[in-house]
Every structure is written in C-alpha cells, then in structure tokens.
CSV table of C-alpha atoms and ligand atoms in Angstrom, one decimal:
chain,number,residue,atom,x,y,z
A,1,MET,CA,-30.0,-22.9,-148.7
A,2,ARG,CA,-33.8,-22.2,-148.5
A,3,ARG,CA,-35.5,-23.3,-145.4
A,4,ALA,CA,-39.1,-24.6,-145.1
A,5,LEU,CA,-41.2,-25.3,-142.1
A,6,ILE,CA,-44.0,-27.8,-142.4
A,7,THR,CA,-46.9,-28.3,-139.9
A,8,GLY,CA,-48.4,-31.8,-140.4
A,9,ILE,CA,-45.2,-33.2,-141.6
A,10,THR,CA,-46.1,-36.7,-140.4
A,11,GLY,CA,-49.3,-36.8,-142.6
A,12,GLN,CA,-49.7,-37.9,-146.2
A,13,ASP,CA,-49.0,-34.5,-147.8
A,14,GLY,CA,-46.2,-33.7,-145.2
A,15,ALA,CA,-44.3,-36.8,-146.4
A,16,TYR,CA,-44.6,-36.0,-150.1
A,17,LEU,CA,-43.8,-32.4,-149.6
A,18,SER,CA,-40.8,-33.1,-147.4
A,19,SER,CA,-39.4,-35.4,-150.0
A,20,PHE,CA,-40.1,-32.9,-152.8
A,21,LEU,CA,-38.4,-30.0,-150.9
A,22,LEU,CA,-35.4,-32.1,-149.9
A,23,ASP,CA,-34.9,-33.0,-153.6
A,24,LYS,CA,-35.0,-29.3,-154.4
A,25,GLY,CA,-32.1,-28.7,-151.9
A,26,TYR,CA,-34.2,-27.2,-149.1
A,27,GLU,CA,-33.5,-27.6,-145.4
A,28,VAL,CA,-36.8,-28.9,-144.1
A,29,HIS,CA,-38.1,-28.4,-140.6
A,30,GLY,CA,-41.3,-30.2,-139.4
A,31,ILE,CA,-43.6,-29.9,-136.5
A,32,MET,CA,-44.6,-33.2,-135.0
A,33,ARG,CA,-47.0,-34.0,-132.2
A,34,ARG,CA,-46.0,-35.9,-129.2
A,35,ALA,CA,-47.7,-39.3,-129.3
A,36,SER,CA,-47.4,-42.4,-127.1
A,37,THR,CA,-46.7,-44.5,-130.2
A,38,PHE,CA,-44.5,-43.6,-133.2
A,39,ASN,CA,-46.2,-41.3,-135.7
A,40,THR,CA,-43.3,-40.8,-138.1
A,41,ASP,CA,-43.7,-43.9,-140.3
A,42,ARG,CA,-44.3,-41.9,-143.4
A,43,ILE,CA,-41.1,-39.8,-143.2
A,44,ASP,CA,-38.7,-42.3,-141.4
A,45,HIS,CA,-37.0,-43.0,-144.8
A,46,LEU,CA,-36.2,-39.3,-145.2
A,47,TYR,CA,-34.8,-38.8,-141.7
A,48,ARG,CA,-31.1,-38.9,-140.9
A,49,ASP,CA,-29.6,-38.5,-137.4
A,50,PRO,CA,-29.0,-34.7,-137.0
A,51,HIS,CA,-25.6,-35.5,-135.5
A,52,GLU,CA,-24.5,-36.8,-138.9
A,53,SER,CA,-23.2,-34.1,-141.3
A,54,GLY,CA,-25.5,-33.4,-144.2
A,55,ALA,CA,-28.8,-33.9,-142.4
A,56,ARG,CA,-31.4,-31.5,-143.8
A,57,LEU,CA,-34.6,-32.7,-142.2
A,58,PHE,CA,-35.2,-31.6,-138.6
A,59,LEU,CA,-38.2,-32.4,-136.4
A,60,HIS,CA,-39.6,-30.3,-133.6
A,61,TYR,CA,-42.3,-31.1,-131.0
A,62,GLY,CA,-45.1,-28.7,-131.4
A,63,ASP,CA,-48.9,-28.4,-131.9
A,64,LEU,CA,-51.3,-26.0,-133.6
A,65,GLN,CA,-53.1,-25.8,-130.3
A,66,ASP,CA,-50.0,-24.4,-128.6
A,67,GLY,CA,-49.0,-20.9,-129.9
A,68,SER,CA,-45.8,-20.7,-127.9
A,69,SER,CA,-44.4,-23.9,-129.5
A,70,LEU,CA,-45.1,-22.3,-132.9
A,71,ARG,CA,-43.2,-19.1,-132.0
A,72,ARG,CA,-40.3,-21.1,-130.6
A,73,ILE,CA,-40.0,-23.3,-133.7
A,74,LEU,CA,-40.2,-20.3,-136.0
A,75,GLN,CA,-37.3,-18.7,-134.2
A,76,LYS,CA,-35.3,-21.9,-134.2
A,77,SER,CA,-35.9,-22.9,-137.9
A,78,GLN,CA,-35.8,-19.3,-139.4
A,79,PRO,CA,-37.9,-20.4,-142.4
A,80,ASP,CA,-38.4,-18.7,-145.8
A,81,GLU,CA,-41.5,-20.7,-146.4
A,82,VAL,CA,-44.1,-22.1,-144.0
A,83,TYR,CA,-46.6,-24.8,-145.2
A,84,ASN,CA,-49.5,-25.3,-142.8
A,85,LEU,CA,-50.7,-28.8,-143.4
A,86,GLY,CA,-51.5,-29.8,-139.8
A,87,ALA,CA,-55.2,-30.6,-139.2
A,88,GLN,CA,-57.7,-33.0,-137.8
A,89,SER,CA,-58.5,-33.8,-141.4
A,90,HIS,CA,-61.2,-36.4,-141.3
A,91,VAL,CA,-64.6,-35.0,-142.2
A,92,LYS,CA,-66.7,-37.6,-140.4
A,93,VAL,CA,-64.6,-37.5,-137.3
A,94,SER,CA,-65.1,-33.7,-137.2
A,95,PHE,CA,-68.8,-34.3,-136.4
A,96,GLU,CA,-67.7,-36.3,-133.3
A,97,LEU,CA,-64.8,-33.9,-132.3
A,98,SER,CA,-66.3,-30.6,-133.5
A,99,GLU,CA,-64.8,-28.1,-131.0
A,100,TYR,CA,-61.4,-29.8,-131.2
A,101,SER,CA,-61.6,-29.7,-135.0
A,102,ALA,CA,-62.5,-26.0,-135.0
A,103,ASP,CA,-59.6,-25.3,-132.7
A,104,VAL,CA,-56.9,-27.1,-134.7
A,105,VAL,CA,-58.3,-26.5,-138.2
A,106,GLY,CA,-59.6,-23.0,-137.8
A,107,THR,CA,-58.0,-21.2,-134.8
A,108,GLY,CA,-54.7,-23.1,-135.4
A,109,VAL,CA,-54.3,-21.1,-138.6
A,110,LEU,CA,-54.8,-17.9,-136.7
A,111,ARG,CA,-52.2,-18.9,-134.1
A,112,LEU,CA,-49.7,-19.7,-136.8
A,113,LEU,CA,-50.3,-16.4,-138.7
A,114,GLU,CA,-49.9,-14.4,-135.5
A,115,ALA,CA,-46.7,-16.2,-134.8
A,116,VAL,CA,-45.4,-15.6,-138.3
A,117,ARG,CA,-46.4,-11.9,-138.1
A,118,ASP,CA,-44.4,-11.4,-134.9
A,119,PHE,CA,-41.5,-13.4,-136.3
A,120,THR,CA,-41.4,-11.2,-139.3
A,121,GLY,CA,-41.6,-8.1,-137.1
A,122,SER,CA,-38.6,-9.2,-134.9
A,123,SER,CA,-36.4,-10.8,-137.6
A,124,GLY,CA,-37.3,-8.6,-140.6
A,125,LYS,CA,-37.5,-11.8,-142.6
A,126,GLN,CA,-40.3,-12.0,-145.2
A,127,VAL,CA,-41.9,-15.4,-144.8
A,128,ARG,CA,-44.2,-17.0,-147.4
A,129,VAL,CA,-47.1,-19.0,-146.0
A,130,TYR,CA,-49.1,-21.7,-147.6
A,131,GLN,CA,-52.5,-22.6,-146.1
A,132,ALA,CA,-54.0,-26.0,-146.9
A,133,GLY,CA,-57.5,-25.1,-147.8
A,134,SER,CA,-59.9,-27.7,-149.0
A,135,SER,CA,-62.6,-28.4,-151.6
A,136,GLU,CA,-64.8,-29.3,-148.6
A,137,MET,CA,-65.2,-25.5,-148.2
A,138,PHE,CA,-67.4,-25.6,-151.4
A,139,GLY,CA,-69.5,-28.4,-149.9
A,140,ALA,CA,-73.0,-28.1,-151.4
A,141,ALA,CA,-72.1,-25.6,-154.1
A,142,LYS,CA,-72.7,-26.8,-157.6
A,143,PRO,CA,-69.8,-28.2,-159.6
A,144,PRO,CA,-67.5,-27.3,-161.3
A,145,GLN,CA,-66.1,-25.2,-158.4
A,146,ASN,CA,-63.4,-22.6,-158.9
A,147,GLU,CA,-61.9,-19.7,-156.9
A,148,THR,CA,-65.1,-17.6,-157.4
A,149,THR,CA,-67.6,-20.2,-156.3
A,150,PRO,CA,-69.2,-19.2,-152.9
A,151,PHE,CA,-68.4,-21.5,-150.0
A,152,TYR,CA,-71.2,-23.7,-148.6
A,153,PRO,CA,-69.4,-25.9,-146.0
A,154,ARG,CA,-71.2,-29.0,-144.7
A,155,SER,CA,-69.2,-30.2,-141.7
A,156,PRO,CA,-67.4,-28.8,-138.7
A,157,TYR,CA,-64.2,-29.5,-140.5
A,158,ALA,CA,-65.3,-27.6,-143.6
A,159,VAL,CA,-66.5,-24.6,-141.6
A,160,ALA,CA,-63.2,-24.5,-139.8
A,161,LYS,CA,-61.3,-24.6,-143.1
A,162,VAL,CA,-63.5,-21.6,-144.3
A,163,ALA,CA,-62.4,-19.7,-141.1
A,164,GLY,CA,-58.8,-20.6,-141.8
A,165,TYR,CA,-59.2,-19.4,-145.4
A,166,TRP,CA,-60.6,-16.0,-144.4
A,167,TYR,CA,-57.9,-15.5,-141.7
A,168,CYS,CA,-55.3,-15.9,-144.5
A,169,VAL,CA,-57.1,-13.4,-146.7
A,170,ASN,CA,-57.4,-11.0,-143.8
A,171,TYR,CA,-53.7,-11.2,-142.9
A,172,ARG,CA,-52.7,-10.7,-146.5
A,173,GLU,CA,-54.8,-7.5,-146.7
A,174,ALA,CA,-54.2,-6.2,-143.2
A,175,TYR,CA,-50.5,-6.8,-142.9
A,176,ASN,CA,-49.4,-7.3,-146.5
A,177,MET,CA,-48.2,-10.7,-145.6
A,178,PHE,CA,-47.4,-13.3,-148.3
A,179,VAL,CA,-50.2,-15.8,-147.5
A,180,THR,CA,-51.6,-18.1,-150.1
A,181,ASN,CA,-54.6,-20.4,-149.9
A,182,GLY,CA,-54.4,-23.6,-151.9
A,183,ILE,CA,-57.9,-25.0,-152.4
A,184,LEU,CA,-57.1,-28.6,-152.9
A,185,PHE,CA,-59.5,-31.2,-154.1
A,186,ASN,CA,-59.1,-34.8,-152.7
A,187,HIS,CA,-55.7,-36.2,-153.3
A,188,GLU,CA,-54.7,-39.8,-152.5
A,189,SER,CA,-51.7,-42.1,-152.6
A,190,PRO,CA,-50.4,-45.3,-151.0
A,191,LEU,CA,-49.6,-43.1,-148.0
A,192,ARG,CA,-53.3,-42.0,-147.6
A,193,GLY,CA,-54.7,-42.6,-144.1
A,194,GLU,CA,-56.6,-45.9,-144.0
A,195,THR,CA,-59.9,-44.4,-143.0
A,196,PHE,CA,-60.4,-42.3,-146.1
A,197,VAL,CA,-62.5,-44.0,-148.6
A,198,THR,CA,-60.0,-44.7,-151.4
A,199,ARG,CA,-57.4,-46.2,-149.1
A,200,LYS,CA,-60.1,-48.0,-147.2
A,201,ILE,CA,-61.2,-49.6,-150.4
A,202,THR,CA,-57.7,-50.6,-151.7
A,203,ARG,CA,-56.7,-51.9,-148.3
A,204,GLY,CA,-60.0,-53.7,-147.7
A,205,LEU,CA,-60.2,-55.3,-151.2
A,206,GLY,CA,-56.5,-56.2,-151.1
A,207,ARG,CA,-57.0,-58.1,-147.8
A,208,ILE,CA,-60.1,-59.8,-149.2
A,209,LYS,CA,-58.2,-60.9,-152.2
A,210,LYS,CA,-55.5,-62.4,-150.0
A,211,GLY,CA,-58.0,-64.1,-147.8
A,212,LEU,CA,-57.4,-61.9,-144.7
A,213,GLN,CA,-60.8,-60.4,-144.5
A,214,LYS,CA,-64.4,-61.3,-145.6
A,215,LYS,CA,-66.3,-58.1,-145.9
A,216,LEU,CA,-65.8,-54.4,-146.5
A,217,PHE,CA,-68.3,-52.0,-144.8
A,218,LEU,CA,-68.8,-48.6,-146.5
A,219,GLY,CA,-71.2,-45.7,-146.4
A,220,ASN,CA,-72.5,-43.6,-149.3
A,221,LEU,CA,-71.3,-45.0,-152.7
A,222,ASP,CA,-72.9,-42.3,-154.8
A,223,ALA,CA,-70.7,-39.4,-153.6
A,224,ARG,CA,-68.6,-38.0,-156.4
A,225,ARG,CA,-65.1,-36.6,-155.9
A,226,ASP,CA,-62.3,-35.2,-158.0
A,227,TRP,CA,-59.5,-37.5,-157.0
A,228,GLY,CA,-55.8,-36.6,-157.8
A,229,PHE,CA,-52.4,-37.9,-156.8
A,230,ALA,CA,-50.8,-36.3,-153.7
A,231,GLY,CA,-47.4,-36.3,-155.3
A,232,ASP,CA,-48.7,-33.9,-158.0
A,233,TYR,CA,-50.5,-31.7,-155.5
A,234,VAL,CA,-47.5,-31.0,-153.3
A,235,GLU,CA,-45.7,-29.6,-156.3
A,236,ALA,CA,-48.7,-27.2,-156.8
A,237,MET,CA,-48.2,-26.0,-153.2
A,238,TRP,CA,-44.6,-25.2,-153.8
A,239,MET,CA,-45.3,-23.5,-157.1
A,240,MET,CA,-47.9,-21.3,-155.4
A,241,LEU,CA,-45.2,-20.0,-153.0
A,242,GLN,CA,-42.7,-19.4,-155.9
A,243,HIS,CA,-45.2,-17.2,-157.7
A,244,GLN,CA,-44.5,-13.5,-157.4
A,245,GLU,CA,-47.8,-12.7,-155.6
A,246,PRO,CA,-49.9,-14.5,-153.1
A,247,GLY,CA,-53.5,-15.6,-153.9
A,248,ASP,CA,-56.1,-18.3,-153.8
A,249,PHE,CA,-55.7,-21.3,-156.2
A,250,VAL,CA,-57.9,-24.4,-156.9
A,251,VAL,CA,-55.9,-27.6,-157.4
A,252,ALA,CA,-57.9,-30.4,-159.0
A,253,THR,CA,-58.0,-32.7,-162.0
A,254,GLY,CA,-61.3,-31.5,-163.5
A,255,GLU,CA,-62.7,-35.0,-163.5
A,256,ALA,CA,-65.1,-36.5,-161.0
A,257,TYR,CA,-65.9,-40.2,-160.1
A,258,SER,CA,-68.2,-41.8,-157.6
A,259,VAL,CA,-67.1,-44.0,-154.8
A,260,ARG,CA,-68.8,-46.8,-156.8
A,261,ASP,CA,-66.6,-45.9,-159.8
A,262,PHE,CA,-63.5,-46.2,-157.5
A,263,LEU,CA,-64.7,-49.6,-156.4
A,264,ASP,CA,-65.2,-50.7,-160.0
A,265,ALA,CA,-61.7,-49.6,-161.0
A,266,ALA,CA,-60.0,-51.1,-157.9
A,267,GLY,CA,-62.0,-54.4,-158.3
A,268,GLU,CA,-61.2,-54.7,-161.9
A,269,LYS,CA,-57.5,-54.1,-161.2
A,270,MET,CA,-57.6,-56.9,-158.6
A,271,GLY,CA,-59.7,-59.2,-160.5
A,272,LEU,CA,-62.4,-59.2,-157.8
A,273,ASP,CA,-66.1,-58.7,-158.0
A,274,TRP,CA,-66.5,-56.1,-155.2
A,275,LYS,CA,-70.3,-56.4,-155.1
A,276,GLN,CA,-69.9,-59.8,-153.4
A,277,TYR,CA,-67.9,-58.3,-150.5
A,278,VAL,CA,-69.1,-54.8,-149.9
A,279,GLU,CA,-71.9,-54.0,-147.5
A,280,ILE,CA,-73.4,-50.7,-146.5
A,281,ASP,CA,-73.1,-49.7,-142.9
A,282,PRO,CA,-75.1,-46.5,-142.0
A,283,ARG,CA,-72.5,-45.5,-139.4
A,284,TYR,CA,-70.3,-44.4,-142.3
A,285,MET,CA,-72.9,-41.9,-143.5
A,286,ARG,CA,-72.5,-38.3,-142.6
A,287,PRO,CA,-75.1,-36.1,-141.0
A,288,THR,CA,-74.7,-33.7,-143.9
A,289,GLU,CA,-73.0,-35.1,-147.0
A,290,VAL,CA,-71.0,-33.4,-149.8
A,291,ASP,CA,-72.4,-35.0,-152.9
A,292,TYR,CA,-70.4,-33.7,-155.8
A,293,LEU,CA,-67.1,-32.0,-156.0
A,294,MET,CA,-65.3,-31.4,-159.3
A,295,GLY,CA,-62.7,-28.6,-159.5
A,296,ASP,CA,-61.7,-26.3,-162.3
A,297,PRO,CA,-57.9,-25.8,-162.0
A,298,ALA,CA,-57.7,-23.3,-164.9
A,299,LYS,CA,-56.3,-20.5,-162.7
A,300,ALA,CA,-53.4,-22.6,-161.4
A,301,ARG,CA,-52.7,-23.8,-164.9
A,302,ASN,CA,-52.7,-20.3,-166.5
A,303,THR,CA,-50.9,-18.6,-163.6
A,304,PHE,CA,-48.0,-20.9,-163.0
A,305,GLY,CA,-48.4,-23.8,-165.3
A,306,TRP,CA,-49.5,-26.6,-162.9
A,307,LYS,CA,-51.1,-29.7,-164.4
A,308,PRO,CA,-51.8,-33.1,-162.8
A,309,LYS,CA,-49.6,-35.9,-164.2
A,310,VAL,CA,-51.2,-39.0,-162.7
A,311,THR,CA,-54.6,-40.1,-164.1
A,312,PHE,CA,-57.5,-41.6,-162.1
A,313,ARG,CA,-56.7,-45.1,-163.4
A,314,GLU,CA,-53.0,-44.8,-162.7
A,315,LEU,CA,-53.8,-43.6,-159.2
A,316,VAL,CA,-56.1,-46.5,-158.5
A,317,GLY,CA,-53.5,-48.9,-160.0
A,318,MET,CA,-50.7,-47.5,-157.8
A,319,MET,CA,-52.8,-47.8,-154.6
A,320,VAL,CA,-54.0,-51.3,-155.5
A,321,GLU,CA,-50.5,-52.5,-156.2
A,322,HIS,CA,-49.2,-51.1,-152.9
A,323,ASP,CA,-52.0,-52.6,-150.9
A,324,LEU,CA,-51.9,-56.0,-152.5
A,325,GLU,CA,-48.2,-56.1,-151.5
A,326,LEU,CA,-49.0,-55.0,-148.0
A,327,ALA,CA,-51.7,-57.7,-147.7
A,328,GLU,CA,-49.2,-60.3,-148.9
A,329,GLN,CA,-46.7,-59.2,-146.2
A,330,GLU,CA,-49.5,-59.6,-143.6
A,331,ARG,CA,-50.3,-63.0,-144.9
A,332,THR,CA,-46.7,-64.1,-144.6
A,333,LEU,CA,-46.6,-62.8,-141.0
A,334,MET,CA,-49.9,-64.6,-140.2
A,335,LYS,CA,-48.5,-67.9,-141.6
A,336,ALA,CA,-45.5,-67.4,-139.3
A,337,GLY,CA,-47.9,-67.3,-136.4
A,338,HIS,CA,-48.2,-63.5,-135.8
A,339,SER,CA,-51.6,-62.0,-135.3
A,340,VAL,CA,-52.5,-59.3,-137.9
A,341,ALA,CA,-55.2,-56.8,-137.2
A,342,LEU,CA,-56.5,-54.1,-139.5
A,343,ARG,CA,-56.1,-51.0,-137.4
A,344,GLY,CA,-58.7,-48.2,-137.4
A,345,VAL,CA,-60.6,-49.1,-140.6
A,346,ALA,CA,-63.7,-49.9,-138.6
A,347,ASN,CA,-64.0,-46.3,-137.6
A,348,GLY,CA,-63.5,-44.5,-140.9
R,401,NAP,P1,-53.3,-36.1,-142.8
R,401,NAP,O1,-52.6,-37.3,-143.4
R,401,NAP,O2,-54.5,-36.4,-141.9
R,401,NAP,O3,-52.2,-35.4,-141.9
R,401,NAP,C1,-52.5,-34.4,-141.0
R,401,NAP,C2,-51.3,-33.9,-140.3
R,401,NAP,O4,-51.6,-33.0,-139.3
R,401,NAP,C3,-50.6,-35.1,-139.5
R,401,NAP,O5,-49.2,-34.9,-139.5
R,401,NAP,C4,-51.1,-34.8,-138.1
R,401,NAP,O6,-50.2,-35.3,-137.1
R,401,NAP,C5,-51.1,-33.3,-138.0
R,401,NAP,N1,-51.9,-32.8,-137.0
R,401,NAP,C6,-53.1,-33.2,-136.5
R,401,NAP,N2,-53.5,-32.4,-135.5
R,401,NAP,C7,-52.5,-31.5,-135.3
R,401,NAP,C8,-52.2,-30.5,-134.3
R,401,NAP,N3,-53.1,-30.2,-133.3
R,401,NAP,N4,-51.1,-29.7,-134.4
R,401,NAP,C9,-50.2,-30.0,-135.3
R,401,NAP,N5,-50.3,-31.0,-136.3
R,401,NAP,C10,-51.5,-31.7,-136.2
R,401,NAP,O7,-53.8,-35.0,-143.8
R,401,NAP,P2,-53.3,-34.8,-145.4
R,401,NAP,O8,-54.1,-35.6,-146.3
R,401,NAP,O9,-51.8,-35.0,-145.4
R,401,NAP,O10,-53.7,-33.3,-145.6
R,401,NAP,C11,-52.8,-32.2,-145.3
R,401,NAP,C12,-53.6,-30.9,-145.1
R,401,NAP,O11,-54.4,-30.7,-146.3
R,401,NAP,C13,-54.6,-31.0,-144.0
R,401,NAP,O12,-54.7,-29.7,-143.5
R,401,NAP,C14,-55.9,-31.3,-144.7
R,401,NAP,O13,-57.0,-30.9,-144.0
R,401,NAP,C15,-55.8,-30.6,-146.0
R,401,NAP,N6,-56.4,-31.2,-147.2
R,401,NAP,C16,-56.3,-32.5,-147.5
R,401,NAP,C17,-56.8,-32.9,-148.7
R,401,NAP,C18,-56.6,-34.4,-149.1
R,401,NAP,O14,-57.4,-34.8,-150.0
R,401,NAP,N7,-55.6,-35.1,-148.6
R,401,NAP,C19,-57.5,-32.1,-149.5
R,401,NAP,C20,-57.7,-30.8,-149.1
R,401,NAP,C21,-57.1,-30.3,-148.0
R,401,NAP,P3,-50.3,-36.9,-136.6
R,401,NAP,O15,-49.5,-37.7,-137.7
R,401,NAP,O16,-49.6,-36.9,-135.3
R,401,NAP,O17,-51.7,-37.3,-136.5
R,402,F7E,O1,-64.8,-39.5,-148.2
R,402,F7E,C1,-67.8,-41.4,-148.9
R,402,F7E,C2,-67.9,-40.2,-147.9
R,402,F7E,O2,-63.4,-39.6,-146.1
R,402,F7E,C3,-65.1,-39.3,-149.5
R,402,F7E,C4,-60.2,-35.3,-146.6
R,402,F7E,O3,-58.8,-35.4,-147.0
R,402,F7E,O4,-60.9,-34.8,-148.8
R,402,F7E,C5,-61.1,-35.7,-147.7
R,402,F7E,O5,-62.4,-35.6,-147.2
R,402,F7E,C6,-66.5,-39.7,-149.8
R,402,F7E,C7,-67.5,-39.1,-148.9
R,402,F7E,O6,-62.9,-37.9,-147.9
R,402,F7E,C8,-67.1,-44.3,-146.8
R,402,F7E,O7,-69.3,-40.1,-147.4
R,402,F7E,C9,-68.5,-43.8,-148.4
R,402,F7E,O8,-68.6,-38.6,-149.6
R,402,F7E,O9,-62.4,-40.3,-148.3
R,402,F7E,P1,-63.3,-39.4,-147.6
R,402,F7E,P2,-63.6,-36.5,-147.8
R,402,F7E,O10,-64.7,-36.5,-146.8
R,402,F7E,O11,-63.9,-36.1,-149.2
R,402,F7E,C10,-61.1,-33.4,-148.5
R,402,F7E,C11,-60.8,-32.6,-149.7
R,402,F7E,C12,-60.4,-32.9,-147.3
R,402,F7E,O12,-60.1,-31.7,-147.2
R,402,F7E,C13,-60.4,-33.8,-146.1
R,402,F7E,O13,-59.4,-33.5,-145.2
R,402,F7E,O14,-66.6,-41.1,-149.6
R,402,F7E,N1,-67.7,-42.7,-148.2
R,402,F7E,N2,-68.2,-44.7,-147.6
R,402,F7E,C14,-66.9,-43.0,-147.2
R,402,F7E,N3,-65.9,-42.2,-146.6
R,402,F7E,C15,-65.2,-42.8,-145.6
R,402,F7E,N4,-64.2,-42.1,-145.0
R,402,F7E,N5,-65.4,-44.1,-145.2
R,402,F7E,C16,-66.4,-44.9,-145.8
R,402,F7E,O15,-66.6,-46.0,-145.4
C-alpha cells in the first residue's frame, strides 16, 4: 500500500486530496495543528477510529514551524509521497502577519525539505515531494502566465511562496531529490475558507437570500482571477508525483473572470440583484493588489494529460447550492431560538 503524508490536511485542498488518495487505496497521514477548538471539520467524514481495523487515515500533531515534529512524523508514517499544503494562505492577512507568514510559507518548506533529506539518508527511501506553489508568485506579471513567466510577487505571502519555490528547485538540483512545484491558480469549492472572495460571496448572498443578513461588504471588484474547482486540482497534484521526473507545472483553466463576474453569476443563480446588497469597504483592499491572473496549463496537459473538468458556471452553481442549503439550516436553527453568527467573514 502506498503511503502519503499531507501537511495542511485540515484545509480545503487537504480534504479533497485525502479523499482522492484514500479512493486510490493509499494510507494517508496528515499533520494537524493543535487548536483550542476543533479544526478537522473538513475531514471528519473520512476519519475512522484507528483502533478499528481498516482505518487508513491517521492524524499527527505537528507544525511547519516545528522541524522536530516534521522529522518524527516522517519516521512514523514512512511516506512514499509528501504533499506540502500547509500555509497561512490568506494574502490580505499576510500583510498583517508578515513575519509569521514568511516563516510558515517560506521557511516551513525548507524545514520540510531538510527533514525529508535526512529521512531519505537514514531510511534509503526515495520520497516524492509536492510543493503547493501559487499563481500569486506571478503577481504583477502580464497574463497569460506559464512556467517561464518571471515572478513578480505582490504580498508577503507571495514572496514567501517564491522562496518556497526556489528552495524546492535548489533541493532538486543539489541533492537530486524528487521535488515538484505545482503552480496552482485559484481553486475553490464548497469547502473553501469563508474569507476568500468566492466563498464570501456565495455565503453572503446565500444568507441575504434567506433573510439572515442585509449587506455584503467587499473590496476590489475589478480583480480578475482564473478560478477552477479544487477537486480537479488535487488530481493534478497527484499526477505530478506519478510523472517519471520532477518539475514545475502550472495548473489553471486558462479563463479569467472578475470578482464582479463572479457576483453576476452567483446572483443570477440565486435570483438576486447583488447590486442592491453589496457595498465597498476599503478595509478589504490590499496595499498592493494582483490585478489579473490567467494561467496557461499547456505543459500539464501535454506532459501528463491533466485537464479541468468543472467549468466556471458549474463551480459557481455548486458553491451557491451548498451555501443556500447552509443558510437554510441556519434559518431553521434561528427559528428554533438558537443564535446564528457568521464567523470571520468580517475579517476577510
Ligand atoms: P487552507 O484551506 O487555508 O488550508 C491551509 C492548511 O494549512 C490548513 O490545514 C491549516 O491548518 C494548515 N496550516 C496553517 N499553518 C500551518 C502551520 N504552521 N503548520 C502546519 N500546517 C499549517 O488552504 P488551501 O486553499 O487548502 O491551500 C492549500 C495550499 O495551496 C496552501 O499552501 C496554499 O497557500 C496553496 N495554494 C492555494 C490555492 C487556492 O486557490 N486554494 C492556490 C495556490 C496555492 P488549520 O486548519 O489548523 O488552520
Ligand atoms: O481574493 C479581491 C481580492 O482572497 C481574490 C489564496 O488561496 O488564491 C488565493 O488568493 C481577489 C483579490 O484570493 C474581497 O482583492 C475583493 O484580488 O479570494 P481571494 P487570492 O488573494 O487570489 C491564491 C492563488 C493563493 O495562493 C492564496 O493562498 O478578490 N477581493 N473583495 C476580495 N478578497 C477577499 N478575500 N475579500 C473581499 O472582501
């Protein structure tokens, strides 16, 4: 049985990737952070008590800021493949938490690579590493962006991702390690964190539609992004590690839409005129914005045959349906006398 270790298993991509790898027959190990509240909502449905026979998902406490935890977990889990998805992944928050973001997103990659290098040295086991790079690394570079486009990062998050990218290239060249950088453009789903703009929109409009909220406050509606479906993108991560050689691969749909386009599509699907409810709040603007990202995924398509399956409209539809249902559940709870608060959205 092949074994995978995933950092960031409790995040959006961690949940989709775990499910994907379990379906492929893998034993999956995940690194989770200690938190005072539960942070495993996205993977609870995949988890079985390890005391039961047949359990194939195992969770370990660890942190990308703590190198010894990474080493210990590598020893324990003996992985064939490591997927580094852990990150402080919010671009706006990285302006507030710049040193922390640099440490987790940039130096965290170095800690993990060092731990894998030593693990390979002591065990003799060849491990394949996937690094979650980001289209944010292109930042201000002109679209369409591909693997040869020079990086021009525009946030502490993006600068740290560029550092992580180059650590990976360096370890590939210096130690002949199998380390692959995925350069993924924005990918969304009903599991997307509620402070990213797509989910903030489907959550907010869903609640407005159900009478739970009056306004939705947003920032720059003109930014353009290449939005795909997270389920499709985790398949690309896996395909990258099955390819005979490591490399750097852009994963994108090749189409870009503005935040305003997303509002139009979500509003139309809900039968709601969003212009009546959306207000601009400058606190959601970034000190330096990334205006236009649109990827060219030709290399991934030609090298290992990856293509996105879910279209932009299908993605919006899937998220709208999910969040209308969630708002309906909240309304039921409210009618039964429970208080219902929208967590965190005010800060996204
Ligand atoms: P996400 O939902 O924000 O999940 C991030 C994960 O990282 C969570 O499991 C989080 O744990 C964990 N984490 C945070 N700090 C950590 C630390 N110090 N040590 C270990 N784990 C830590 O992000 P995502 O959307 O799934 O994205 C996955 C990866 O792809 C990230 O590296 C992100 O930067 C990158 N990426 C994402 C996109 C996108 O559009 N989604 C595009 C390109 C690249 P908690 O649950 O405890 O917070
Ligand atoms: O913003 C604009 C905002 O936060 C998209 C992360 O997964 O993808 C993500 O980063 C755009 C930006 O994602 C609001 O200014 C307007 O132009 O959803 P977002 P992001 O910054 O593109 C990349 C690829 C990653 O790697 C990251 O980890 O939408 N926008 N109004 C807003 N954005 C937010 N969050 N909130 C607003 O109210």
